[in-house]
mmCIF file with all atom_site columns, C-alpha atoms in Angstrom:
data_model
loop_
_atom_site.group_PDB
_atom_site.id
_atom_site.type_symbol
_atom_site.label_atom_id
_atom_site.label_alt_id
_atom_site.label_comp_id
_atom_site.label_asym_id
_atom_site.label_entity_id
_atom_site.label_seq_id
_atom_site.pdbx_PDB_ins_code
_atom_site.Cartn_x
_atom_site.Cartn_y
_atom_site.Cartn_z
_atom_site.occupancy
_atom_site.B_iso_or_equiv
_atom_site.pdbx_formal_charge
_atom_site.auth_seq_id
_atom_site.auth_comp_id
_atom_site.auth_asym_id
_atom_site.auth_atom_id
_atom_site.pdbx_PDB_model_num
ATOM 1   C CA . MET A 1 1   ? -62.570 60.065 3.830  1.00 83.00 ? 1   MET A CA 1
ATOM 2   C CA . ILE A 1 2   ? -65.999 61.408 4.511  1.00 84.00 ? 2   ILE A CA 1
ATOM 3   C CA . LYS A 1 3   ? -67.273 58.321 4.652  1.00 84.00 ? 3   LYS A CA 1
ATOM 4   C CA . GLU A 1 4   ? -65.025 57.391 7.408  1.00 82.00 ? 4   GLU A CA 1
ATOM 5   C CA . PHE A 1 5   ? -65.973 59.970 9.252  1.00 77.00 ? 5   PHE A CA 1
ATOM 6   C CA . LYS A 1 6   ? -69.467 59.214 8.480  1.00 76.00 ? 6   LYS A CA 1
ATOM 7   C CA . ASP A 1 7   ? -69.203 55.729 9.833  1.00 76.00 ? 7   ASP A CA 1
ATOM 8   C CA . PHE A 1 8   ? -66.989 57.064 13.161 1.00 74.00 ? 8   PHE A CA 1
ATOM 9   C CA . ILE A 1 9   ? -70.208 59.379 14.120 1.00 70.00 ? 9   ILE A CA 1
ATOM 10  C CA . ALA A 1 10  ? -72.880 57.092 13.502 1.00 71.00 ? 10  ALA A CA 1
ATOM 11  C CA . LYS A 1 11  ? -70.564 54.857 15.952 1.00 70.00 ? 11  LYS A CA 1
ATOM 12  C CA . GLY A 1 12  ? -72.810 53.944 18.866 1.00 63.00 ? 12  GLY A CA 1
ATOM 13  C CA . ASN A 1 13  ? -70.134 55.020 21.167 1.00 75.00 ? 13  ASN A CA 1
ATOM 14  C CA . VAL A 1 14  ? -69.246 58.232 19.681 1.00 74.00 ? 14  VAL A CA 1
ATOM 15  C CA . MET A 1 15  ? -73.341 59.564 19.655 1.00 74.00 ? 15  MET A CA 1
ATOM 16  C CA . ASP A 1 16  ? -73.802 57.942 23.246 1.00 77.00 ? 16  ASP A CA 1
ATOM 17  C CA . MET A 1 17  ? -70.874 59.952 24.597 1.00 81.00 ? 17  MET A CA 1
ATOM 18  C CA . ALA A 1 18  ? -72.218 62.959 22.618 1.00 81.00 ? 18  ALA A CA 1
ATOM 19  C CA . VAL A 1 19  ? -75.259 62.831 24.464 1.00 80.00 ? 19  VAL A CA 1
ATOM 20  C CA . GLY A 1 20  ? -74.172 62.190 27.836 1.00 83.00 ? 20  GLY A CA 1
ATOM 21  C CA . ILE A 1 21  ? -71.848 65.608 27.329 1.00 89.00 ? 21  ILE A CA 1
ATOM 22  C CA . ILE A 1 22  ? -74.833 67.199 26.359 1.00 90.00 ? 22  ILE A CA 1
ATOM 23  C CA . ILE A 1 23  ? -77.544 66.243 29.499 1.00 87.00 ? 23  ILE A CA 1
ATOM 24  C CA . GLY A 1 24  ? -73.996 66.100 31.844 1.00 83.00 ? 24  GLY A CA 1
ATOM 25  C CA . ALA A 1 25  ? -74.455 70.478 30.796 1.00 86.00 ? 25  ALA A CA 1
ATOM 26  C CA . ALA A 1 26  ? -77.808 70.689 31.353 1.00 86.00 ? 26  ALA A CA 1
ATOM 27  C CA . PHE A 1 27  ? -77.489 68.311 34.947 1.00 81.00 ? 27  PHE A CA 1
ATOM 28  C CA . THR A 1 28  ? -74.578 70.348 35.983 1.00 82.00 ? 28  THR A CA 1
ATOM 29  C CA . ALA A 1 29  ? -76.970 73.467 36.341 1.00 84.00 ? 29  ALA A CA 1
ATOM 30  C CA . ILE A 1 30  ? -79.504 71.943 38.429 1.00 84.00 ? 30  ILE A CA 1
ATOM 31  C CA . VAL A 1 31  ? -76.709 70.412 40.569 1.00 76.00 ? 31  VAL A CA 1
ATOM 32  C CA . ASN A 1 32  ? -74.956 73.622 41.116 1.00 79.00 ? 32  ASN A CA 1
ATOM 33  C CA . SER A 1 33  ? -78.640 74.847 41.673 1.00 85.00 ? 33  SER A CA 1
ATOM 34  C CA . LEU A 1 34  ? -79.636 72.266 44.197 1.00 79.00 ? 34  LEU A CA 1
ATOM 35  C CA . VAL A 1 35  ? -76.002 72.729 46.228 1.00 75.00 ? 35  VAL A CA 1
ATOM 36  C CA . GLY A 1 36  ? -75.810 76.458 45.670 1.00 78.00 ? 36  GLY A CA 1
ATOM 37  C CA . ASP A 1 37  ? -79.672 76.927 46.846 1.00 84.00 ? 37  ASP A CA 1
ATOM 38  C CA . LEU A 1 38  ? -80.495 74.012 49.177 1.00 82.00 ? 38  LEU A CA 1
ATOM 39  C CA . VAL A 1 39  ? -78.173 71.856 50.432 1.00 76.00 ? 39  VAL A CA 1
ATOM 40  C CA . ASN A 1 40  ? -75.756 75.401 51.263 1.00 73.00 ? 40  ASN A CA 1
ATOM 41  C CA . PRO A 1 41  ? -78.426 77.269 52.942 1.00 79.00 ? 41  PRO A CA 1
ATOM 42  C CA . ILE A 1 42  ? -79.034 74.760 55.359 1.00 80.00 ? 42  ILE A CA 1
ATOM 43  C CA . ILE A 1 43  ? -75.143 73.627 56.054 1.00 74.00 ? 43  ILE A CA 1
ATOM 44  C CA . GLY A 1 44  ? -74.519 77.145 56.795 1.00 75.00 ? 44  GLY A CA 1
ATOM 45  C CA . LEU A 1 45  ? -77.351 77.288 58.810 1.00 80.00 ? 45  LEU A CA 1
ATOM 46  C CA . PHE A 1 46  ? -75.732 74.623 60.902 1.00 80.00 ? 46  PHE A CA 1
ATOM 47  C CA . MET A 1 47  ? -72.629 76.496 60.945 1.00 73.00 ? 47  MET A CA 1
ATOM 48  C CA . GLY A 1 48  ? -74.277 79.523 61.887 1.00 74.00 ? 48  GLY A CA 1
ATOM 49  C CA . GLY A 1 49  ? -73.930 81.626 58.667 1.00 68.00 ? 49  GLY A CA 1
ATOM 50  C CA . VAL A 1 50  ? -70.243 80.821 58.332 1.00 66.00 ? 50  VAL A CA 1
ATOM 51  C CA . ASP A 1 51  ? -69.330 81.689 54.335 1.00 68.00 ? 51  ASP A CA 1
ATOM 52  C CA . PHE A 1 52  ? -65.991 80.970 53.930 1.00 74.00 ? 52  PHE A CA 1
ATOM 53  C CA . THR A 1 53  ? -66.246 83.449 50.294 1.00 75.00 ? 53  THR A CA 1
ATOM 54  C CA . GLU A 1 54  ? -64.844 85.922 51.546 1.00 79.00 ? 54  GLU A CA 1
ATOM 55  C CA . LEU A 1 55  ? -61.652 84.492 53.431 1.00 83.00 ? 55  LEU A CA 1
ATOM 56  C CA . PHE A 1 56  ? -58.368 86.379 51.725 1.00 87.00 ? 56  PHE A CA 1
ATOM 57  C CA . PHE A 1 57  ? -55.138 87.792 52.064 1.00 85.00 ? 57  PHE A CA 1
ATOM 58  C CA . VAL A 1 58  ? -53.854 90.364 50.926 1.00 87.00 ? 58  VAL A CA 1
ATOM 59  C CA . LEU A 1 59  ? -50.274 89.531 48.498 1.00 87.00 ? 59  LEU A CA 1
ATOM 60  C CA . GLY A 1 60  ? -48.835 93.124 49.278 1.00 81.00 ? 60  GLY A CA 1
ATOM 61  C CA . SER A 1 61  ? -49.649 95.774 51.082 1.00 82.00 ? 61  SER A CA 1
ATOM 62  C CA . GLY A 1 62  ? -52.853 97.665 51.203 1.00 83.00 ? 62  GLY A CA 1
ATOM 63  C CA . GLU A 1 63  ? -55.856 96.506 53.756 1.00 86.00 ? 63  GLU A CA 1
ATOM 64  C CA . TYR A 1 64  ? -59.331 95.997 52.048 1.00 87.00 ? 64  TYR A CA 1
ATOM 65  C CA . ALA A 1 65  ? -62.562 96.018 53.529 1.00 86.00 ? 65  ALA A CA 1
ATOM 66  C CA . THR A 1 66  ? -63.565 93.088 50.885 1.00 86.00 ? 66  THR A CA 1
ATOM 67  C CA . LEU A 1 67  ? -62.650 90.544 48.794 1.00 85.00 ? 67  LEU A CA 1
ATOM 68  C CA . ALA A 1 68  ? -64.467 92.427 45.888 1.00 87.00 ? 68  ALA A CA 1
ATOM 69  C CA . GLU A 1 69  ? -62.998 95.765 46.968 1.00 88.00 ? 69  GLU A CA 1
ATOM 70  C CA . ALA A 1 70  ? -59.599 94.418 46.843 1.00 87.00 ? 70  ALA A CA 1
ATOM 71  C CA . GLU A 1 71  ? -60.249 92.862 43.394 1.00 86.00 ? 71  GLU A CA 1
ATOM 72  C CA . GLU A 1 72  ? -61.697 96.010 42.394 1.00 87.00 ? 72  GLU A CA 1
ATOM 73  C CA . ALA A 1 73  ? -58.187 98.225 43.368 1.00 88.00 ? 73  ALA A CA 1
ATOM 74  C CA . GLY A 1 74  ? -55.893 95.662 41.654 1.00 86.00 ? 74  GLY A CA 1
ATOM 75  C CA . ALA A 1 75  ? -54.263 94.202 44.779 1.00 87.00 ? 75  ALA A CA 1
ATOM 76  C CA . ALA A 1 76  ? -52.765 90.486 44.397 1.00 89.00 ? 76  ALA A CA 1
ATOM 77  C CA . VAL A 1 77  ? -55.069 88.580 46.684 1.00 88.00 ? 77  VAL A CA 1
ATOM 78  C CA . PHE A 1 78  ? -55.031 85.183 47.784 1.00 88.00 ? 78  PHE A CA 1
ATOM 79  C CA . ALA A 1 79  ? -58.522 83.863 47.853 1.00 87.00 ? 79  ALA A CA 1
ATOM 80  C CA . ILE A 1 80  ? -58.389 81.285 50.427 1.00 88.00 ? 80  ILE A CA 1
ATOM 81  C CA . GLY A 1 81  ? -62.046 81.753 50.997 1.00 85.00 ? 81  GLY A CA 1
ATOM 82  C CA . ARG A 1 82  ? -62.977 80.408 47.316 1.00 85.00 ? 82  ARG A CA 1
ATOM 83  C CA . PHE A 1 83  ? -61.037 77.805 47.802 1.00 88.00 ? 83  PHE A CA 1
ATOM 84  C CA . ILE A 1 84  ? -62.276 76.118 50.538 1.00 84.00 ? 84  ILE A CA 1
ATOM 85  C CA . MET A 1 85  ? -66.320 76.858 49.067 1.00 81.00 ? 85  MET A CA 1
ATOM 86  C CA . ALA A 1 86  ? -64.889 75.401 45.673 1.00 84.00 ? 86  ALA A CA 1
ATOM 87  C CA . VAL A 1 87  ? -63.907 72.566 48.001 1.00 86.00 ? 87  VAL A CA 1
ATOM 88  C CA . ILE A 1 88  ? -67.004 72.385 49.685 1.00 80.00 ? 88  ILE A CA 1
ATOM 89  C CA . ASN A 1 89  ? -69.365 72.072 46.925 1.00 78.00 ? 89  ASN A CA 1
ATOM 90  C CA . PHE A 1 90  ? -67.289 69.855 44.520 1.00 84.00 ? 90  PHE A CA 1
ATOM 91  C CA . LEU A 1 91  ? -67.513 67.261 47.578 1.00 85.00 ? 91  LEU A CA 1
ATOM 92  C CA . ILE A 1 92  ? -71.198 68.167 48.031 1.00 79.00 ? 92  ILE A CA 1
ATOM 93  C CA . ILE A 1 93  ? -72.044 67.818 44.239 1.00 78.00 ? 93  ILE A CA 1
ATOM 94  C CA . ALA A 1 94  ? -69.852 64.667 44.338 1.00 85.00 ? 94  ALA A CA 1
ATOM 95  C CA . PHE A 1 95  ? -72.311 63.536 47.138 1.00 86.00 ? 95  PHE A CA 1
ATOM 96  C CA . VAL A 1 96  ? -75.227 63.978 44.944 1.00 78.00 ? 96  VAL A CA 1
ATOM 97  C CA . VAL A 1 97  ? -74.191 62.653 41.651 1.00 80.00 ? 97  VAL A CA 1
ATOM 98  C CA . PHE A 1 98  ? -72.760 59.274 43.495 1.00 89.00 ? 98  PHE A CA 1
ATOM 99  C CA . MET A 1 99  ? -76.121 58.715 46.029 1.00 88.00 ? 99  MET A CA 1
ATOM 100 C CA . LEU A 1 100 ? -78.216 59.244 41.789 1.00 84.00 ? 100 LEU A CA 1
ATOM 101 C CA . VAL A 1 101 ? -75.711 56.845 40.114 1.00 87.00 ? 101 VAL A CA 1
ATOM 102 C CA . LYS A 1 102 ? -76.374 54.644 43.081 1.00 93.00 ? 102 LYS A CA 1
ATOM 103 C CA . ARG A 1 103 ? -80.024 54.831 42.855 1.00 92.00 ? 103 ARG A CA 1
ATOM 104 C CA . VAL A 1 104 ? -80.108 54.407 39.358 1.00 88.00 ? 104 VAL A CA 1
ATOM 105 C CA . ASN A 1 105 ? -77.580 51.306 39.329 1.00 90.00 ? 105 ASN A CA 1
ATOM 106 C CA . SER A 1 106 ? -79.706 49.870 42.017 1.00 92.00 ? 106 SER A CA 1
ATOM 107 C CA . LEU A 1 107 ? -83.051 50.709 39.723 1.00 91.00 ? 107 LEU A CA 1
ATOM 108 C CA . LYS A 1 108 ? -80.726 48.942 36.885 1.00 89.00 ? 108 LYS A CA 1
ATOM 109 C CA . ARG A 1 109 ? -79.907 45.563 38.537 1.00 89.00 ? 109 ARG A CA 1
ATOM 110 C CA . LYS A 1 110 ? -83.539 45.261 39.827 1.00 89.00 ? 110 LYS A CA 1
ATOM 111 C CA . GLN A 1 111 ? -85.072 45.337 36.045 1.00 87.00 ? 111 GLN A CA 1
ATOM 112 C CA . GLU A 1 112 ? -82.720 43.353 34.720 1.00 84.00 ? 112 GLU A CA 1
ATOM 113 C CA . ALA A 1 113 ? -83.599 40.852 37.895 1.00 82.00 ? 113 ALA A CA 1
ATOM 114 C CA . GLU A 1 114 ? -86.950 40.864 36.540 1.00 80.00 ? 114 GLU A CA 1
ATOM 115 C CA . SER A 1 115 ? -86.831 40.235 33.277 1.00 78.00 ? 115 SER A CA 1
ATOM 116 C CA . ALA A 1 116 ? -83.313 37.763 33.252 1.00 69.00 ? 116 ALA A CA 1
ATOM 117 C CA . PRO A 1 117 ? -85.090 34.274 31.510 1.00 71.00 ? 117 PRO A CA 1
ATOM 118 C CA . ALA A 1 118 ? -85.791 31.776 33.959 1.00 69.00 ? 118 ALA A CA 1
ATOM 119 C CA . PRO A 1 119 ? -82.519 29.298 34.076 1.00 75.00 ? 119 PRO A CA 1
ATOM 120 C CA . GLY A 1 120 ? -83.098 25.956 31.881 1.00 77.00 ? 120 GLY A CA 1
ATOM 121 C CA . PRO A 1 121 ? -81.970 22.690 33.329 1.00 81.00 ? 121 PRO A CA 1
ATOM 122 C CA . SER A 1 122 ? -78.451 22.065 33.726 1.00 83.00 ? 122 SER A CA 1
ATOM 123 C CA . GLU A 1 123 ? -75.937 20.080 31.559 1.00 86.00 ? 123 GLU A CA 1
ATOM 124 C CA . LEU A 1 124 ? -76.209 17.318 34.381 1.00 87.00 ? 124 LEU A CA 1
ATOM 125 C CA . ASP A 1 125 ? -80.108 17.311 33.755 1.00 85.00 ? 125 ASP A CA 1
ATOM 126 C CA . ILE A 1 126 ? -79.719 16.875 30.088 1.00 87.00 ? 126 ILE A CA 1
ATOM 127 C CA . LEU A 1 127 ? -77.485 14.352 30.104 1.00 86.00 ? 127 LEU A CA 1
ATOM 128 C CA . MET A 1 128 ? -79.859 11.886 32.378 1.00 88.00 ? 128 MET A CA 1
ATOM 129 C CA . GLU A 1 129 ? -82.634 13.341 30.605 1.00 89.00 ? 129 GLU A CA 1
ATOM 130 C CA . ILE A 1 130 ? -80.826 11.579 27.446 1.00 90.00 ? 130 ILE A CA 1
ATOM 131 C CA . ARG A 1 131 ? -79.395 8.182  29.399 1.00 89.00 ? 131 ARG A CA 1
ATOM 132 C CA . ASP A 1 132 ? -83.161 7.642  30.914 1.00 87.00 ? 132 ASP A CA 1
ATOM 133 C CA . SER A 1 133 ? -84.609 8.299  27.502 1.00 87.00 ? 133 SER A CA 1
ATOM 134 C CA . LEU A 1 134 ? -82.169 5.424  25.891 1.00 88.00 ? 134 LEU A CA 1
ATOM 135 C CA . LYS A 1 135 ? -82.988 3.197  28.576 1.00 85.00 ? 135 LYS A CA 1
ATOM 136 C CA . LYS A 1 136 ? -86.265 2.931  27.367 1.00 76.00 ? 136 LYS A CA 1
#
């Protein structure tokens, strides 16, 4: 059983997946910083500093000036603004990841095209060569 487990772990797919998860976790911090520190401020600048995170509705009685006050008071809140910002952040992150994957795939295709062996003679060329050599 231990041997089977070692064989399973040693398979390339499992190791590739483990490395992918570790790199993905580290990459998440980079993408979150890119979105939070660079992209969102630019979007906020163009949208007049709009930030939806404070958009909320209290589900019950009471009025609160901020979402933090409502949560601190233990009020049930419908934090629609956080959801909107999460969707916006997701779309931005998805677009950034899409652009990165597109670039990496482009580089891979270019590298594969450069390292591809030159096409050899076709089957027809070989048969014609055999025919010509038999005629002699």
